[in-house]
Short mmCIF file of C-alpha atoms in Angstrom, two decimals:
data_model
loop_
_atom_site.label_atom_id
_atom_site.label_comp_id
_atom_site.label_asym_id
_atom_site.label_seq_id
_atom_site.Cartn_x
_atom_site.Cartn_y
_atom_site.Cartn_z
CA MET Y 1 128.16 -13.64 63.91
CA ALA Y 2 130.98 -13.36 61.48
CA SER Y 3 131.21 -17.08 61.13
CA VAL Y 4 127.43 -17.28 60.40
CA ALA Y 5 127.83 -14.79 57.57
CA ALA Y 6 130.78 -16.72 56.18
CA LEU Y 7 128.98 -19.94 56.29
CA ARG Y 8 125.97 -18.32 54.53
CA ALA Y 9 128.20 -16.81 51.78
CA LEU Y 10 130.00 -20.15 51.29
CA ARG Y 11 126.65 -21.98 50.94
CA LYS Y 12 125.48 -19.66 48.22
CA ARG Y 13 128.57 -20.35 46.15
CA ILE Y 14 128.23 -24.18 46.11
CA SER Y 15 125.89 -26.60 44.43
CA PRO Y 16 123.02 -28.06 46.38
CA SER Y 17 124.65 -31.50 46.29
CA PHE Y 18 127.36 -30.33 48.63
CA THR Y 19 125.09 -28.45 51.10
CA SER Y 20 124.47 -31.49 53.30
CA ARG Y 21 128.19 -32.07 53.57
CA ILE Y 22 128.95 -28.56 54.71
CA ILE Y 23 126.15 -28.71 57.24
CA ALA Y 24 127.45 -31.94 58.52
CA PHE Y 25 130.91 -30.59 58.80
CA THR Y 26 129.87 -27.38 60.63
CA SER Y 27 127.60 -29.27 63.03
CA ASP Y 28 130.64 -31.08 64.34
CA SER Y 29 132.65 -27.85 64.68
CA ARG Y 30 130.09 -25.87 66.70
CA SER Y 31 128.48 -26.48 70.05
CA ILE Y 32 125.52 -24.04 69.73
CA SER Y 33 123.05 -24.23 66.92
CA THR Y 34 119.29 -23.21 67.15
CA LEU Y 35 116.10 -24.15 65.43
CA VAL Y 36 113.41 -21.49 65.75
CA LEU Y 37 109.81 -22.46 65.11
CA ALA Y 38 108.22 -19.70 63.17
CA GLU Y 39 104.53 -18.87 62.99
CA HIS Y 40 103.16 -17.13 59.90
CA GLU Y 41 99.90 -15.71 58.60
CA GLY Y 42 98.93 -14.07 55.34
CA GLY Y 43 102.36 -14.51 53.88
CA ALA Y 44 104.16 -12.74 56.71
CA ILE Y 45 106.10 -14.10 59.66
CA LYS Y 46 104.54 -13.10 62.97
CA PRO Y 47 106.43 -10.47 65.23
CA GLN Y 48 106.59 -13.01 68.15
CA SER Y 49 108.59 -15.39 65.97
CA VAL Y 50 111.06 -12.67 65.17
CA SER Y 51 111.35 -12.17 68.90
CA ALA Y 52 112.23 -15.75 69.22
CA VAL Y 53 115.09 -15.22 66.76
CA LYS Y 54 116.40 -12.39 68.92
CA ALA Y 55 116.22 -14.76 71.95
CA ALA Y 56 118.22 -17.30 69.98
CA LYS Y 57 120.86 -14.72 69.38
CA SER Y 58 121.40 -14.36 73.11
CA LEU Y 59 122.56 -18.03 73.36
CA SER Y 60 125.82 -17.26 71.53
CA ASN Y 61 127.52 -14.70 69.21
CA ASP Y 62 128.29 -17.44 66.68
CA ASN Y 63 125.06 -19.32 66.66
CA PRO Y 64 123.68 -20.53 63.30
CA ILE Y 65 119.82 -19.98 63.46
CA SER Y 66 117.52 -21.93 61.35
CA LEU Y 67 113.95 -20.88 60.98
CA LEU Y 68 111.41 -23.62 60.38
CA LEU Y 69 108.10 -22.69 58.63
CA ALA Y 70 105.40 -25.20 57.68
CA GLY Y 71 102.21 -24.88 55.69
CA SER Y 72 101.13 -25.09 52.05
CA GLY Y 73 100.58 -22.92 49.07
CA SER Y 74 101.83 -19.57 47.99
CA ALA Y 75 101.32 -17.89 51.32
CA LEU Y 76 103.98 -20.22 52.92
CA HIS Y 77 106.49 -19.35 50.23
CA GLU Y 78 105.82 -15.63 50.58
CA ALA Y 79 106.20 -15.99 54.39
CA ALA Y 80 109.59 -17.93 53.83
CA ALA Y 81 110.84 -15.12 51.64
CA ASN Y 82 110.01 -12.52 54.37
CA ALA Y 83 111.54 -14.71 56.98
CA ALA Y 84 114.82 -14.88 55.13
CA LEU Y 85 114.99 -11.09 55.56
CA CYS Y 86 113.84 -10.86 59.06
CA ASP Y 87 117.18 -10.83 60.88
CA PRO Y 88 120.77 -10.88 59.58
CA SER Y 89 121.61 -13.69 62.15
CA VAL Y 90 119.31 -16.23 60.37
CA PHE Y 91 121.47 -18.82 58.71
CA GLU Y 92 118.82 -20.55 56.75
CA VAL Y 93 115.03 -20.84 56.39
CA LEU Y 94 113.63 -24.47 56.30
CA VAL Y 95 110.26 -24.86 54.59
CA ALA Y 96 107.98 -27.87 54.99
CA ASP Y 97 105.39 -27.66 52.28
CA SER Y 98 102.44 -30.13 52.67
CA ASP Y 99 98.77 -30.13 53.07
CA GLU Y 100 99.32 -31.83 56.51
CA PHE Y 101 100.60 -28.39 57.70
CA SER Y 102 97.65 -26.31 56.31
CA HIS Y 103 96.59 -25.81 59.92
CA PRO Y 104 99.00 -25.78 62.94
CA LEU Y 105 97.91 -28.95 64.60
CA ALA Y 106 100.34 -30.20 67.31
CA GLU Y 107 100.76 -33.82 66.18
CA PRO Y 108 102.11 -33.23 62.59
CA TRP Y 109 104.14 -30.21 63.88
CA ALA Y 110 105.75 -32.20 66.69
CA LYS Y 111 106.68 -34.97 64.28
CA LEU Y 112 108.11 -32.45 61.78
CA ILE Y 113 110.34 -30.99 64.66
CA HIS Y 114 111.45 -34.52 65.59
CA LEU Y 115 112.36 -35.18 61.89
CA VAL Y 116 114.28 -31.91 61.40
CA GLN Y 117 116.06 -32.39 64.81
CA GLN Y 118 117.23 -35.82 63.76
CA LYS Y 119 118.75 -34.41 60.56
CA GLY Y 120 120.07 -31.13 61.97
CA GLY Y 121 121.25 -32.09 65.50
CA TYR Y 122 120.37 -28.66 66.86
CA SER Y 123 121.44 -27.80 70.45
CA HIS Y 124 118.41 -25.66 71.10
CA VAL Y 125 114.79 -25.46 69.72
CA ILE Y 126 113.12 -22.15 70.57
CA THR Y 127 109.52 -20.74 69.81
CA ALA Y 128 107.47 -17.82 71.23
CA SER Y 129 105.41 -18.55 74.26
CA GLY Y 130 101.96 -18.16 72.67
CA SER Y 131 99.20 -20.59 71.85
CA PHE Y 132 101.23 -21.77 68.87
CA GLY Y 133 104.35 -22.61 70.91
CA LYS Y 134 102.45 -23.90 73.97
CA ASN Y 135 100.47 -26.29 71.79
CA ILE Y 136 103.41 -27.74 69.86
CA LEU Y 137 106.47 -27.70 71.98
CA PRO Y 138 105.44 -30.03 74.81
CA ARG Y 139 104.45 -32.84 72.33
CA ALA Y 140 107.78 -32.33 70.45
CA ALA Y 141 109.69 -32.56 73.81
CA ALA Y 142 107.83 -35.86 74.52
CA LEU Y 143 108.94 -37.29 71.11
CA LEU Y 144 112.53 -36.16 71.74
CA ASP Y 145 112.42 -37.39 75.34
CA VAL Y 146 113.50 -34.06 76.90
CA SER Y 147 111.99 -31.62 79.36
CA PRO Y 148 111.07 -28.17 77.89
CA ILE Y 149 111.60 -24.91 79.75
CA THR Y 150 108.81 -22.46 79.40
CA ASP Y 151 108.14 -18.73 79.50
CA VAL Y 152 111.83 -17.70 79.51
CA ILE Y 153 112.32 -13.99 79.95
CA GLU Y 154 116.16 -13.85 80.14
CA ILE Y 155 118.97 -15.98 78.81
CA SER Y 156 122.06 -15.84 80.92
CA ASP Y 157 124.06 -18.54 79.10
CA PRO Y 158 123.27 -21.36 76.72
CA HIS Y 159 122.01 -23.57 79.62
CA LEU Y 160 120.96 -20.96 82.23
CA PHE Y 161 117.52 -19.25 82.01
CA VAL Y 162 115.28 -16.98 84.01
CA ARG Y 163 111.53 -17.50 84.10
CA PRO Y 164 108.72 -16.19 86.19
CA ILE Y 165 106.87 -18.30 88.82
CA TYR Y 166 103.97 -17.65 91.21
CA ALA Y 167 102.14 -15.55 88.65
CA GLY Y 168 105.13 -13.39 87.98
CA ASN Y 169 105.70 -12.47 91.68
CA ALA Y 170 109.10 -14.28 91.76
CA LEU Y 171 111.77 -15.10 89.20
CA CYS Y 172 113.40 -18.62 88.98
CA THR Y 173 116.82 -19.18 87.47
CA VAL Y 174 116.85 -22.64 85.83
CA ARG Y 175 119.90 -24.50 84.68
CA TYR Y 176 119.26 -27.13 82.04
CA THR Y 177 121.38 -30.31 82.65
CA GLY Y 178 119.36 -32.77 80.46
CA ALA Y 179 120.40 -34.26 77.09
CA GLY Y 180 120.04 -32.21 73.95
CA PRO Y 181 118.31 -30.49 72.42
CA CYS Y 182 117.17 -27.88 74.94
CA LEU Y 183 113.52 -26.87 74.24
CA LEU Y 184 112.46 -23.32 75.20
CA THR Y 185 109.39 -21.06 74.85
CA VAL Y 186 110.29 -17.43 75.32
CA ARG Y 187 108.07 -14.35 76.16
CA SER Y 188 108.13 -12.16 73.12
CA THR Y 189 107.75 -8.99 75.35
CA SER Y 190 111.10 -9.80 76.91
CA PHE Y 191 112.97 -9.83 73.57
CA PRO Y 192 111.58 -6.78 71.58
CA VAL Y 193 112.66 -6.64 67.92
CA SER Y 194 114.13 -3.77 65.89
CA PRO Y 195 112.70 -2.53 62.56
CA ILE Y 196 114.12 -4.30 59.51
CA LEU Y 197 116.62 -2.04 57.66
CA ALA Y 198 115.98 -1.07 54.09
CA ASP Y 199 119.18 -2.68 52.90
CA SER Y 200 118.44 -6.02 54.62
CA LYS Y 201 118.14 -7.60 51.21
CA SER Y 202 121.97 -8.17 51.39
CA ASN Y 203 121.45 -10.31 54.45
CA GLU Y 204 118.93 -12.61 52.89
CA ALA Y 205 119.26 -16.20 54.10
CA PRO Y 206 118.88 -19.21 51.73
CA ILE Y 207 115.63 -21.14 51.68
CA THR Y 208 115.75 -24.92 51.80
CA GLN Y 209 112.87 -27.43 51.41
CA VAL Y 210 112.51 -30.02 54.15
CA ASP Y 211 112.57 -33.59 52.70
CA LEU Y 212 109.26 -35.03 53.85
CA SER Y 213 109.62 -38.41 51.96
CA THR Y 214 109.99 -40.19 55.34
CA PHE Y 215 107.38 -38.16 57.17
CA GLY Y 216 104.47 -40.60 56.75
CA GLU Y 217 100.76 -40.16 56.66
CA ASP Y 218 99.95 -41.21 60.15
CA SER Y 219 101.14 -38.04 61.80
CA VAL Y 220 97.82 -36.22 62.20
CA GLY Y 221 96.77 -38.23 65.25
CA LYS Y 222 93.58 -37.65 67.27
CA SER Y 223 93.10 -33.92 66.85
CA ARG Y 224 91.51 -32.26 63.77
CA TYR Y 225 91.00 -28.80 62.46
CA VAL Y 226 87.44 -27.46 62.91
CA LYS Y 227 87.48 -23.76 62.16
CA HIS Y 228 89.36 -20.55 62.43
CA THR Y 229 87.71 -17.40 63.60
CA SER Y 230 89.23 -13.90 63.56
CA GLN Y 231 87.93 -10.33 64.12
CA ASP Y 232 87.57 -8.14 61.18
CA THR Y 233 89.18 -5.05 62.66
CA GLU Y 234 91.88 -2.52 61.79
CA ARG Y 235 92.98 -2.40 65.52
CA PRO Y 236 96.61 -3.50 66.17
CA ASP Y 237 97.37 -6.95 67.46
CA LEU Y 238 96.99 -7.25 71.14
CA GLY Y 239 100.40 -8.93 71.70
CA ASN Y 240 102.38 -6.27 69.90
CA ALA Y 241 100.37 -3.08 70.39
CA SER Y 242 102.03 0.04 71.91
CA VAL Y 243 98.75 1.00 73.54
CA VAL Y 244 96.36 -1.46 75.10
CA VAL Y 245 92.91 -0.58 76.56
CA THR Y 246 91.47 -3.25 78.79
CA GLY Y 247 88.10 -3.81 80.33
CA GLY Y 248 86.96 -5.87 83.22
CA ARG Y 249 83.85 -7.51 84.60
CA ALA Y 250 82.71 -4.19 86.06
CA LEU Y 251 81.47 -3.19 82.59
CA LYS Y 252 78.55 -5.68 83.28
CA SER Y 253 77.63 -6.60 79.69
CA ALA Y 254 78.98 -7.14 76.17
CA GLU Y 255 77.03 -4.02 75.03
CA ASN Y 256 78.73 -1.81 77.62
CA PHE Y 257 82.18 -3.29 76.59
CA LYS Y 258 81.76 -1.61 73.26
CA MET Y 259 82.83 1.57 75.14
CA ILE Y 260 86.27 0.05 75.49
CA GLU Y 261 86.23 -0.79 71.81
CA LYS Y 262 85.30 2.79 70.93
CA LEU Y 263 87.99 4.23 73.16
CA ALA Y 264 90.57 1.96 71.66
CA GLU Y 265 89.66 3.02 68.19
CA LYS Y 266 90.12 6.73 69.16
CA LEU Y 267 93.58 6.01 70.67
CA GLY Y 268 94.65 3.56 67.91
CA ALA Y 269 94.91 0.94 70.62
CA ALA Y 270 94.44 -2.81 71.01
CA VAL Y 271 91.54 -4.11 73.08
CA GLY Y 272 92.15 -6.38 76.05
CA ALA Y 273 90.00 -8.01 78.72
CA THR Y 274 90.22 -9.76 82.01
CA ARG Y 275 89.51 -13.46 82.43
CA ALA Y 276 86.35 -12.56 84.27
CA ALA Y 277 85.11 -10.42 81.31
CA VAL Y 278 85.92 -13.24 78.89
CA ASP Y 279 84.26 -15.86 81.05
CA ALA Y 280 81.17 -13.70 81.20
CA GLY Y 281 81.01 -13.68 77.47
CA TYR Y 282 81.63 -9.99 76.93
CA VAL Y 283 84.47 -10.64 74.36
CA PRO Y 284 86.25 -13.58 72.68
CA ASN Y 285 89.01 -15.29 74.71
CA ASP Y 286 91.68 -14.22 72.26
CA LEU Y 287 91.48 -10.80 73.97
CA GLN Y 288 92.23 -12.12 77.46
CA VAL Y 289 95.28 -10.61 79.08
CA GLY Y 290 96.84 -12.53 81.97
CA GLN Y 291 98.63 -15.63 83.08
CA THR Y 292 96.24 -17.81 81.18
CA GLY Y 293 95.81 -15.36 78.34
CA LYS Y 294 98.23 -13.03 76.46
CA ILE Y 295 101.27 -11.51 77.96
CA VAL Y 296 101.57 -7.82 76.97
CA ALA Y 297 104.03 -4.99 77.60
CA PRO Y 298 102.87 -1.92 75.79
CA GLU Y 299 104.10 1.64 76.15
CA LEU Y 300 100.69 2.49 77.66
CA TYR Y 301 98.18 0.12 79.42
CA MET Y 302 94.81 1.50 80.43
CA ALA Y 303 92.67 -0.68 82.73
CA PHE Y 304 89.05 0.16 83.27
CA GLY Y 305 87.04 -1.68 85.87
CA VAL Y 306 89.92 -4.10 86.31
CA SER Y 307 90.37 -5.19 90.00
CA GLY Y 308 93.93 -6.43 89.49
CA ALA Y 309 93.80 -10.15 90.27
CA ILE Y 310 97.17 -11.83 90.42
CA GLN Y 311 96.78 -13.85 87.28
CA HIS Y 312 95.84 -10.65 85.34
CA LEU Y 313 98.78 -8.67 86.67
CA ALA Y 314 101.09 -11.45 85.52
CA GLY Y 315 100.07 -10.69 82.03
CA MET Y 316 100.71 -6.92 82.00
CA ARG Y 317 102.92 -5.88 84.88
CA ASP Y 318 105.82 -5.25 82.45
CA SER Y 319 103.88 -2.32 80.72
CA LYS Y 320 105.83 0.85 80.63
CA VAL Y 321 103.02 3.07 81.95
CA ILE Y 322 99.94 1.66 83.67
CA VAL Y 323 96.81 3.80 84.09
CA ALA Y 324 93.82 2.33 86.11
CA VAL Y 325 90.24 3.52 86.70
CA ASN Y 326 88.18 1.84 89.32
CA LYS Y 327 85.54 2.91 91.78
CA ASP Y 328 87.11 0.77 94.52
CA ALA Y 329 90.04 2.76 96.06
CA GLU Y 330 91.39 -0.44 97.50
CA ALA Y 331 91.60 -2.39 94.34
CA PRO Y 332 94.91 -4.18 93.86
CA ILE Y 333 95.34 -2.64 90.37
CA PHE Y 334 96.39 0.66 92.04
CA GLN Y 335 99.34 -0.93 93.62
CA VAL Y 336 101.02 -1.44 90.18
CA ALA Y 337 99.50 1.56 88.46
CA ASP Y 338 101.66 4.67 87.65
CA TYR Y 339 98.39 6.77 87.43
CA GLY Y 340 95.14 5.98 89.09
CA LEU Y 341 91.65 7.43 89.22
CA VAL Y 342 88.99 6.38 91.63
CA GLY Y 343 85.73 6.87 89.75
CA ASP Y 344 82.82 5.41 88.03
CA ILE Y 345 83.92 3.90 84.68
CA PHE Y 346 80.41 4.71 83.27
CA GLU Y 347 81.08 8.43 83.78
CA VAL Y 348 84.85 8.42 83.04
CA ILE Y 349 84.77 6.48 79.68
CA PRO Y 350 82.01 8.61 78.09
CA GLU Y 351 83.81 11.80 79.13
CA LEU Y 352 87.00 10.46 77.55
CA LEU Y 353 85.15 9.58 74.28
CA GLU Y 354 83.71 13.09 74.16
CA LYS Y 355 86.96 14.96 74.78
CA LEU Y 356 89.49 12.87 72.83
CA PRO Y 357 89.87 13.92 69.27
CA GLU Y 358 89.07 11.43 66.50
CA LYS Y 359 91.98 9.29 65.23
CA LYS Y 360 93.31 10.67 61.91
#
């Protein structure tokens, strides 16, 4: 870590014309260097990308970490400024400013990673295991002719990783023996982040523009941006909430699912749903918790009318406290729940709504 700080201080004291020479020199003298793909929205870097930075720190104590952001406009530069302060171990923030990155399509992002990797020669490329990372990293791996390792929950050494298999019922230790770089997606719930300190301004990393002169205009490929939809709500984000209230297919309709939303509002919680509830059209698929949805690990996870299918348990089994309510006493959810209540959710939820105080 000391060498990272020294390199950053040295870089601030020299003119930009010498920066490339210093980077080239240091890349020959170090064996571990990491490129973290950062996702941002509304001028802020997303928490799961900060978790990816923490995962990168697990590779080595002296690991220069570069954060890569892409987009266009003022929101990108605001996000870059925030990214420069997100963690003292960040060596530099790389910014690719182009209209081609206005939306996070896989094709231009993968080509960008390929370009930055050719120039930087990183030993590892890491991103969070969300829709952003899962969409981009496999295509980038194909361009780099390497095999990615996905859903990493523990880093034992720079080439030894632990990931869940069989819907989280077993853990697999994987050793990477291929050519560089080693591409990883990491579960953000396994690498929780600490709050940014007030004096973190002193640890601000330099921001560098990526040279896109050789990027080309044929990078967009076959996919195209259609639209972006989001819920206008003050509820916390599902992936990072400390309390999650989840409903299952037993709620029977989208109208009944509103009881879950009301309960979440009273608790200041995020709303989740099972795949069955999403497939039935009760809620949008961005609220799905499970192996094919979001992986969550809140302090409190409340499941109403959730049977406990294997693929759902894979997405919430790391929750600190699990509370389950189901009328079926034999439901698998009770096998992982810390507290369980056998009862009718159409009686239990209204009673909770009546007795819980309003959120202040």
